[in-house]
Coordinates of C-alpha atoms and ligand atoms in Angstrom, one line a residue:
M1 CA 220.6 167.7 184.9
T2 CA 218.1 166.4 182.4
E3 CA 214.7 168.0 181.9
I4 CA 211.9 166.2 183.6
Q5 CA 208.7 165.6 181.8
L6 CA 205.4 165.3 183.6
P7 CA 201.9 164.9 182.3
D8 CA 199.8 168.1 182.6
W9 CA 197.6 166.6 185.4
G10 CA 200.8 166.4 187.5
E11 CA 201.3 170.2 187.6
P12 CA 199.4 170.8 190.8
L13 CA 202.0 168.6 192.5
F14 CA 204.2 171.8 192.5
E15 CA 201.5 174.0 194.0
G16 CA 200.9 174.7 197.6
W17 CA 197.2 175.7 197.8
W18 CA 195.8 172.2 198.3
R19 CA 195.9 169.9 201.3
Y20 CA 194.7 166.7 199.7
M21 CA 195.5 165.4 196.3
L22 CA 194.0 162.0 195.3
L23 CA 195.0 160.5 192.0
Y24 CA 193.0 157.4 191.3
G25 CA 192.7 155.2 188.3
G26 CA 193.8 152.1 186.5
R27 CA 197.1 150.4 185.9
G28 CA 199.9 152.2 184.1
S29 CA 198.5 155.7 184.3
A30 CA 201.8 157.1 185.5
K31 CA 200.5 157.9 189.0
S32 CA 203.5 156.6 190.9
H33 CA 206.1 157.8 188.4
T34 CA 204.6 161.3 188.3
V35 CA 204.4 161.8 192.0
A36 CA 207.9 160.4 192.5
A37 CA 209.4 162.7 189.9
A38 CA 207.6 165.8 191.3
L39 CA 208.8 165.0 194.9
V40 CA 212.4 164.7 193.8
V41 CA 212.2 168.1 192.1
R42 CA 210.6 169.6 195.2
A43 CA 213.3 168.1 197.4
A44 CA 215.9 169.9 195.4
M45 CA 214.0 173.2 195.4
T46 CA 213.1 173.7 199.1
T47 CA 213.8 172.0 202.3
T48 CA 211.0 169.5 202.7
R49 CA 210.3 166.5 205.0
F50 CA 208.6 163.8 203.0
L51 CA 207.0 160.7 204.4
C52 CA 206.2 157.9 202.0
V53 CA 203.7 155.4 203.4
R54 CA 202.0 152.2 202.4
E55 CA 199.7 150.1 204.3
F56 CA 201.9 147.1 204.0
Q57 CA 205.7 147.5 204.0
N58 CA 207.5 144.5 205.4
S59 CA 210.8 145.7 204.1
I60 CA 212.2 148.8 202.5
D61 CA 211.9 146.9 199.1
D62 CA 208.1 147.3 199.4
S63 CA 208.4 151.1 199.6
A64 CA 208.6 153.9 197.0
K65 CA 212.3 154.2 197.7
Q66 CA 213.5 152.4 194.6
L67 CA 211.2 154.4 192.4
L68 CA 212.5 157.7 193.9
E69 CA 216.1 156.6 193.4
D70 CA 215.4 155.7 189.8
K71 CA 213.9 159.1 189.2
I72 CA 216.9 160.8 190.9
Y73 CA 219.2 158.9 188.5
D74 CA 217.0 159.5 185.4
M75 CA 217.2 163.2 186.1
G76 CA 220.9 163.1 186.6
M77 CA 220.6 164.4 190.1
H78 CA 222.3 161.5 192.0
G79 CA 225.3 163.7 192.9
R80 CA 223.1 165.9 195.0
F81 CA 221.5 163.2 197.1
S82 CA 222.8 161.0 199.7
I83 CA 221.1 157.6 199.5
T84 CA 221.4 155.2 202.4
K85 CA 219.7 151.8 203.0
Y86 CA 216.6 153.3 204.6
G87 CA 216.5 157.0 203.6
I88 CA 217.2 159.6 201.0
E89 CA 218.5 163.1 201.8
H90 CA 219.3 166.1 199.6
K91 CA 222.8 167.3 200.4
Q92 CA 222.1 171.0 199.9
T93 CA 218.5 171.6 200.9
G94 CA 218.5 168.9 203.7
S95 CA 215.2 167.5 202.4
T96 CA 214.5 164.0 203.6
F97 CA 212.5 161.0 202.6
R98 CA 211.3 158.5 205.1
F99 CA 209.4 155.2 204.4
R100 CA 206.9 153.6 206.7
G101 CA 204.3 150.8 206.6
M102 CA 201.0 151.9 208.3
S103 CA 200.0 148.4 209.4
R104 CA 202.9 148.2 211.8
P105 CA 202.5 149.4 215.4
G106 CA 204.2 152.7 216.1
S107 CA 204.7 153.3 212.4
L108 CA 204.4 157.1 212.8
R109 CA 206.9 157.4 215.6
G110 CA 209.6 159.9 214.9
T111 CA 207.8 161.5 212.0
E112 CA 207.2 165.0 213.4
G113 CA 207.2 168.1 211.2
I114 CA 206.3 166.3 208.0
D115 CA 205.5 168.6 205.1
V116 CA 204.4 166.1 202.5
V117 CA 202.9 162.6 202.8
W118 CA 202.7 160.3 199.9
G119 CA 200.5 157.2 200.3
D120 CA 200.9 154.9 197.3
E121 CA 198.6 151.9 196.7
A122 CA 196.2 153.8 199.0
Q123 CA 193.3 151.4 198.3
D124 CA 194.9 149.2 200.9
F125 CA 194.8 151.7 203.7
S126 CA 192.5 150.7 206.6
R127 CA 190.3 153.2 208.3
K128 CA 192.5 153.0 211.3
S129 CA 195.6 153.9 209.4
L130 CA 194.0 156.9 207.8
R131 CA 192.6 158.0 211.1
S132 CA 196.0 157.9 212.7
L133 CA 197.9 159.4 209.7
I134 CA 195.8 162.4 208.8
P135 CA 195.8 164.2 212.2
T136 CA 199.6 163.6 212.6
I137 CA 200.2 165.7 209.5
R138 CA 199.3 169.1 211.0
K139 CA 202.2 171.4 210.1
P140 CA 200.8 174.6 208.5
G141 CA 200.8 174.1 204.7
S142 CA 201.4 170.4 205.0
Q143 CA 200.0 168.3 202.1
L144 CA 198.8 164.7 201.7
I145 CA 199.0 162.9 198.4
F146 CA 197.4 159.5 197.8
T147 CA 197.6 157.4 194.7
L148 CA 195.4 154.4 194.3
N149 CA 193.6 151.9 192.1
P150 CA 190.0 151.9 193.3
Q151 CA 188.7 148.5 194.6
T152 CA 185.4 149.0 196.3
P153 CA 183.3 152.0 197.4
Q154 CA 183.7 150.7 201.0
D155 CA 187.4 151.3 201.1
A156 CA 188.5 153.8 203.6
I157 CA 190.3 155.9 201.0
W158 CA 187.2 156.0 198.8
K159 CA 185.2 157.3 201.8
L160 CA 187.8 160.1 202.0
I161 CA 187.4 160.8 198.3
E162 CA 183.6 161.1 198.8
K163 CA 184.1 163.3 201.8
L164 CA 186.4 165.7 199.9
Q165 CA 184.1 166.1 196.9
G166 CA 183.7 169.9 196.3
D167 CA 186.4 170.8 198.9
P168 CA 188.3 173.8 197.6
K169 CA 191.5 172.5 199.1
A170 CA 191.3 169.1 197.5
V171 CA 192.5 167.9 194.1
L172 CA 190.6 164.7 193.1
R173 CA 191.6 163.3 189.7
L174 CA 190.8 160.2 187.8
V175 CA 193.8 159.2 185.6
N176 CA 193.9 156.3 183.3
W177 CA 196.3 154.8 180.7
R178 CA 195.2 157.4 178.2
D179 CA 196.5 160.1 180.5
N180 CA 200.0 158.6 180.4
P181 CA 202.0 160.1 177.5
W182 CA 204.6 157.3 178.0
F183 CA 202.2 154.4 178.3
P184 CA 204.6 151.5 177.3
E185 CA 203.8 149.2 174.4
I186 CA 204.3 146.1 176.7
L187 CA 201.5 147.4 179.0
N188 CA 199.3 148.2 176.0
E189 CA 199.6 144.6 174.8
E190 CA 198.6 143.4 178.3
R191 CA 195.7 145.9 178.3
L192 CA 194.4 144.7 174.9
R193 CA 194.7 141.1 176.0
D194 CA 192.5 141.8 179.1
L195 CA 190.0 143.7 177.0
R196 CA 189.5 140.6 174.8
R197 CA 189.4 138.2 177.8
D198 CA 187.1 139.8 180.4
K199 CA 185.4 143.1 180.0
D200 CA 184.6 143.6 183.7
E201 CA 188.1 142.7 184.8
Y202 CA 189.4 145.1 182.2
Q203 CA 187.2 147.9 183.5
H204 CA 188.6 147.4 186.9
I205 CA 192.3 146.9 186.1
W206 CA 192.7 149.5 183.3
E207 CA 189.8 152.0 183.6
G208 CA 189.9 152.4 187.4
Q209 CA 186.3 151.1 188.0
F210 CA 185.4 149.2 191.1
L211 CA 186.1 145.6 191.4
S212 CA 183.0 143.6 190.4
R213 CA 181.9 140.1 190.6
S214 CA 180.1 140.7 187.4
N215 CA 178.0 137.6 187.0
A216 CA 176.6 137.9 190.6
L217 CA 175.6 141.5 190.2
I218 CA 171.9 142.0 189.7
M219 CA 171.4 145.6 188.5
S220 CA 174.7 147.4 188.0
D221 CA 174.6 146.8 184.2
R222 CA 171.2 148.5 184.0
C223 CA 172.0 151.7 186.1
Q224 CA 173.4 155.0 185.0
L225 CA 174.7 156.8 188.1
G226 CA 175.9 160.2 189.1
L227 CA 173.3 162.0 186.9
E228 CA 171.8 165.5 187.5
F229 CA 168.2 166.0 186.2
D230 CA 165.1 167.8 187.4
C231 CA 161.9 166.0 188.4
P232 CA 159.5 166.6 185.5
P233 CA 155.9 167.6 186.2
A234 CA 153.8 164.4 186.7
W235 CA 151.8 164.9 183.5
D236 CA 155.1 164.9 181.6
T237 CA 156.0 161.3 182.6
D238 CA 155.0 158.2 180.6
D239 CA 152.1 157.3 182.8
G240 CA 151.4 160.7 184.4
R241 CA 152.5 159.9 188.0
Y242 CA 155.3 159.3 190.5
Y243 CA 155.9 156.1 192.3
Y244 CA 157.0 155.9 196.0
G245 CA 158.3 152.8 197.8
A246 CA 159.3 152.2 201.4
D247 CA 161.4 149.6 203.1
F248 CA 161.4 149.4 206.9
G249 CA 164.7 148.9 208.8
F250 CA 165.2 146.6 211.7
A251 CA 168.2 146.8 214.0
A252 CA 171.2 147.9 211.8
D253 CA 169.2 148.1 208.6
P254 CA 168.1 151.5 207.3
N255 CA 164.6 152.8 206.7
V256 CA 164.3 153.8 203.0
L257 CA 161.9 156.0 201.1
I258 CA 162.4 156.2 197.3
R259 CA 160.8 158.2 194.6
A260 CA 160.8 157.2 190.9
W261 CA 158.9 157.7 187.7
I262 CA 158.9 156.3 184.1
K263 CA 159.8 158.5 181.2
D264 CA 160.9 157.6 177.7
G265 CA 161.0 154.0 178.7
Y266 CA 163.5 154.6 181.4
L267 CA 163.0 154.4 185.2
W268 CA 164.2 157.5 186.9
V269 CA 165.1 157.7 190.6
D270 CA 165.7 161.2 192.0
R271 CA 165.2 160.7 195.7
A272 CA 166.3 157.8 198.0
V273 CA 166.5 158.8 201.7
F274 CA 168.2 156.3 204.0
G275 CA 167.7 156.6 207.7
Y276 CA 169.7 154.6 210.2
G277 CA 168.7 154.1 213.8
I278 CA 165.5 156.1 213.3
E279 CA 162.8 155.9 216.0
L280 CA 159.3 155.1 214.7
P281 CA 157.9 158.6 215.2
D282 CA 160.8 160.1 213.3
I283 CA 160.1 158.1 210.2
A284 CA 157.5 160.7 209.2
R285 CA 160.1 163.5 209.5
M286 CA 162.4 161.4 207.3
Y287 CA 159.7 160.9 204.7
D288 CA 159.0 164.6 204.6
A289 CA 162.5 165.1 203.1
V290 CA 161.1 163.5 199.9
P291 CA 158.9 166.0 198.0
G292 CA 155.3 164.8 197.5
A293 CA 155.6 162.0 200.0
R294 CA 152.3 163.1 201.6
D295 CA 150.5 163.5 198.3
W296 CA 151.2 160.4 196.3
P297 CA 150.5 156.7 197.3
I298 CA 153.4 154.9 198.9
L299 CA 153.8 151.1 198.7
A300 CA 155.7 149.6 201.6
D301 CA 157.1 146.4 203.1
S302 CA 153.9 144.6 204.1
S303 CA 155.6 142.7 206.9
R304 CA 155.1 145.6 209.3
P305 CA 151.3 146.5 209.3
D306 CA 151.9 148.3 212.7
I307 CA 154.3 150.8 211.1
I308 CA 152.0 151.2 208.1
S309 CA 149.0 152.0 210.2
M310 CA 151.0 154.4 212.3
L311 CA 152.1 156.3 209.2
R312 CA 148.6 156.3 207.9
N313 CA 147.5 157.9 211.1
L314 CA 150.2 160.5 210.5
G315 CA 148.6 161.4 207.2
F316 CA 150.6 159.3 204.6
N317 CA 148.8 157.4 201.9
I318 CA 150.7 154.2 202.5
E319 CA 149.8 150.5 202.2
G320 CA 151.6 147.2 202.0
A321 CA 152.9 146.1 198.7
P322 CA 151.5 142.8 197.4
K323 CA 153.8 139.9 198.2
G324 CA 153.8 136.4 196.8
P325 CA 155.9 133.5 195.8
G326 CA 158.6 134.6 193.4
S327 CA 157.9 138.3 194.1
I328 CA 161.6 139.2 194.4
E329 CA 162.5 137.6 191.1
D330 CA 159.4 139.1 189.4
G331 CA 160.2 142.5 190.9
I332 CA 163.8 142.2 189.6
A333 CA 162.7 141.1 186.2
F334 CA 160.2 144.0 186.1
L335 CA 162.9 146.6 187.0
R336 CA 165.3 145.1 184.4
S337 CA 162.6 145.3 181.7
F338 CA 163.1 149.1 181.4
N339 CA 165.6 150.6 179.0
G340 CA 167.7 151.4 182.0
I341 CA 167.6 153.0 185.4
K342 CA 168.8 156.6 185.7
V343 CA 169.9 157.6 189.2
H344 CA 170.3 161.1 190.5
R345 CA 173.7 161.8 192.0
R346 CA 172.3 163.0 195.3
C347 CA 171.1 159.4 196.0
V348 CA 174.5 158.4 197.5
E349 CA 173.5 155.3 199.4
F350 CA 171.3 154.0 196.6
Q351 CA 174.1 154.4 194.0
E352 CA 176.3 152.3 196.2
E353 CA 173.5 149.6 196.2
C354 CA 173.3 149.9 192.4
L355 CA 176.9 148.8 192.2
R356 CA 176.6 146.1 194.8
Y357 CA 173.1 144.6 194.7
S358 CA 174.0 141.0 194.1
Y359 CA 173.2 137.3 194.3
K360 CA 174.9 135.1 196.8
V361 CA 177.9 133.2 195.5
D362 CA 178.8 129.8 196.9
K363 CA 182.3 130.4 198.3
K364 CA 183.5 126.8 197.6
T365 CA 182.1 126.3 194.1
E366 CA 181.9 130.0 193.0
Q367 CA 178.4 129.3 191.7
V368 CA 175.9 132.2 191.6
L369 CA 172.9 131.2 193.7
P370 CA 169.3 132.4 193.2
V371 CA 169.4 134.1 196.6
V372 CA 169.9 137.9 197.0
E373 CA 172.8 138.8 199.2
S374 CA 171.6 140.9 202.1
G375 CA 173.2 144.3 202.9
F376 CA 172.8 146.3 199.6
D377 CA 169.1 145.5 199.0
H378 CA 167.2 148.1 201.0
G379 CA 166.8 150.7 198.3
W380 CA 166.1 147.9 195.8
D381 CA 163.4 146.5 198.0
A382 CA 161.8 149.9 198.3
L383 CA 162.0 150.3 194.5
R384 CA 160.4 146.9 193.9
Y385 CA 157.6 147.8 196.3
A386 CA 157.0 151.1 194.6
F387 CA 156.2 149.2 191.3
A388 CA 154.7 146.1 192.8
L389 CA 151.1 146.9 191.8
L390 CA 152.1 148.1 188.4
A391 CA 154.1 144.9 187.9
K392 CA 151.2 142.9 189.0
S393 CA 148.8 144.7 186.7
M394 CA 151.1 144.0 183.8
N395 CA 151.5 140.3 184.9
G396 CA 152.5 138.3 181.9
L397 CA 153.7 141.3 180.0
V398 CA 157.2 141.0 181.5
V399 CA 159.2 139.0 179.1
S400 CA 162.8 137.9 179.6
D401 CA 165.5 138.5 177.0
E402 CA 165.4 134.9 176.0
E403 CA 161.7 135.0 175.5
M404 CA 162.1 138.1 173.5
N405 CA 164.6 136.4 171.2
D406 CA 162.1 133.6 170.7
L407 CA 159.4 136.1 169.8
D408 CA 161.7 137.8 167.4
M409 CA 161.9 134.6 165.3
F410 CA 158.2 134.8 164.3
Ligands
ATP1 N1 207.6 160.5 183.3 C1 207.7 159.4 182.7 N2 208.7 159.2 181.8 C2 208.8 158.0 181.1 N3 208.0 156.9 181.3 C3 207.0 157.0 182.2 C4 206.8 158.3 183.0 N4 205.8 158.1 183.8 C5 205.4 156.8 183.5 N5 206.1 156.2 182.6 C6 205.9 154.8 182.1 O1 204.5 154.4 182.4 C7 204.5 153.2 183.2 C8 203.4 153.3 184.2 O2 203.6 154.3 185.2 P1 203.3 154.1 186.7 O3 203.9 152.8 187.2 O4 203.7 155.3 187.4 O5 201.7 153.9 186.7 P2 200.7 153.7 187.9 O6 199.5 154.5 187.5 O7 201.4 154.0 189.2 O8 200.3 152.2 187.7 P3 199.9 151.1 188.8 O9 198.4 151.3 189.0 O10 200.2 149.8 188.1 O11 200.6 151.4 190.1 C9 205.9 153.2 183.9 O12 206.3 151.8 184.1 C10 206.8 153.8 182.8 O13 207.1 152.9 181.8
MG2 MG1 201.6 152.8 190.9

């Protein structure tokens, strides 16, 4: 038997203390190879029932079976396994591997007593698939491993990763090509080609970033996400104050209250509360979750004077933000004029909007249109309102990059 080599981040694969292990990242980071090798070793050590799942598995060729077989051969262990068309079994320990496609009805039939699940290409899993899979794996000490290349923050598997943040029984690990000690030259050439060709595509394919339609995105290039920082005293900000903005929700849209300030030329956002399905009288309670909401002026969506006057009666210093032709574009240009926007990690919904706030794209011609796509604009509307009076007072001072270049020539 040859010695197997695994990257150090693969070591927890042999440990039993965790229930979830999610390895996510870009192409060629050895996610699949590492898990396959570890499972083969575990199959030889103790009797284990493995279930290898994918969302889509039309035939056994779509499964991890071939990779597991290759690992068995590479490790010189083929004498110890019996390999049939649809399954793999260890002759001494009796460990078994089964392969299923989750999108098929009844895919989990006959999979009782599973010890370890491995879901590869897990970015494809639907919510429904995860919801039927996870509760079926209930044997004490059972473990779920998922390997994936992140696509969008809406993906069911990404929601699971978010839910498991900080869970003591979860291993969440970003792995990229740098973490693969055997990253092959042929993949490296492909990687460098992508790096030259399209930076956004590169970030997605090789660095494990979310898929982006880069030219339609409005703000993602200006935002720094996931930060931890304290709110400075008001006197220590660039203009001695905080800014509050509110967007009102109708039907499925959220109510949003956001707090921001300007410091060192950056715009800082440390609070963004999103309330879904909130009754009018509860808006006040929601606002009270934002420190200082009753002390500082709030600028809000001016299309609902009724809500504004209700909130005034409840003691908030709130008024409608000035609106006018071009106010969305002006507001965006104003927000883009800062050195950048720093967002606190607790603003979960707003961070998602940072990545997804975008212009509409004409589906047939792929042209980016001067119309904001609805859905990920609520926090941004609130932020635009917060600064609407300041932007207006500085009218004419907001210069685009092009204008700046022209000015630089003189
Ligand atoms: N233990 C290993 N020994 C030798 N080579 C390895 C090993 N692990 C990975 N490699 C090499 O790295 C390449 C990429 O590994 P792998 O396919 O597991 O990456 P991945 O992260 O699953 O990528 P993808 O996102 O494309 O699925 C493999 O094709 C193989 O050449
Ligand atoms: Mg893989």
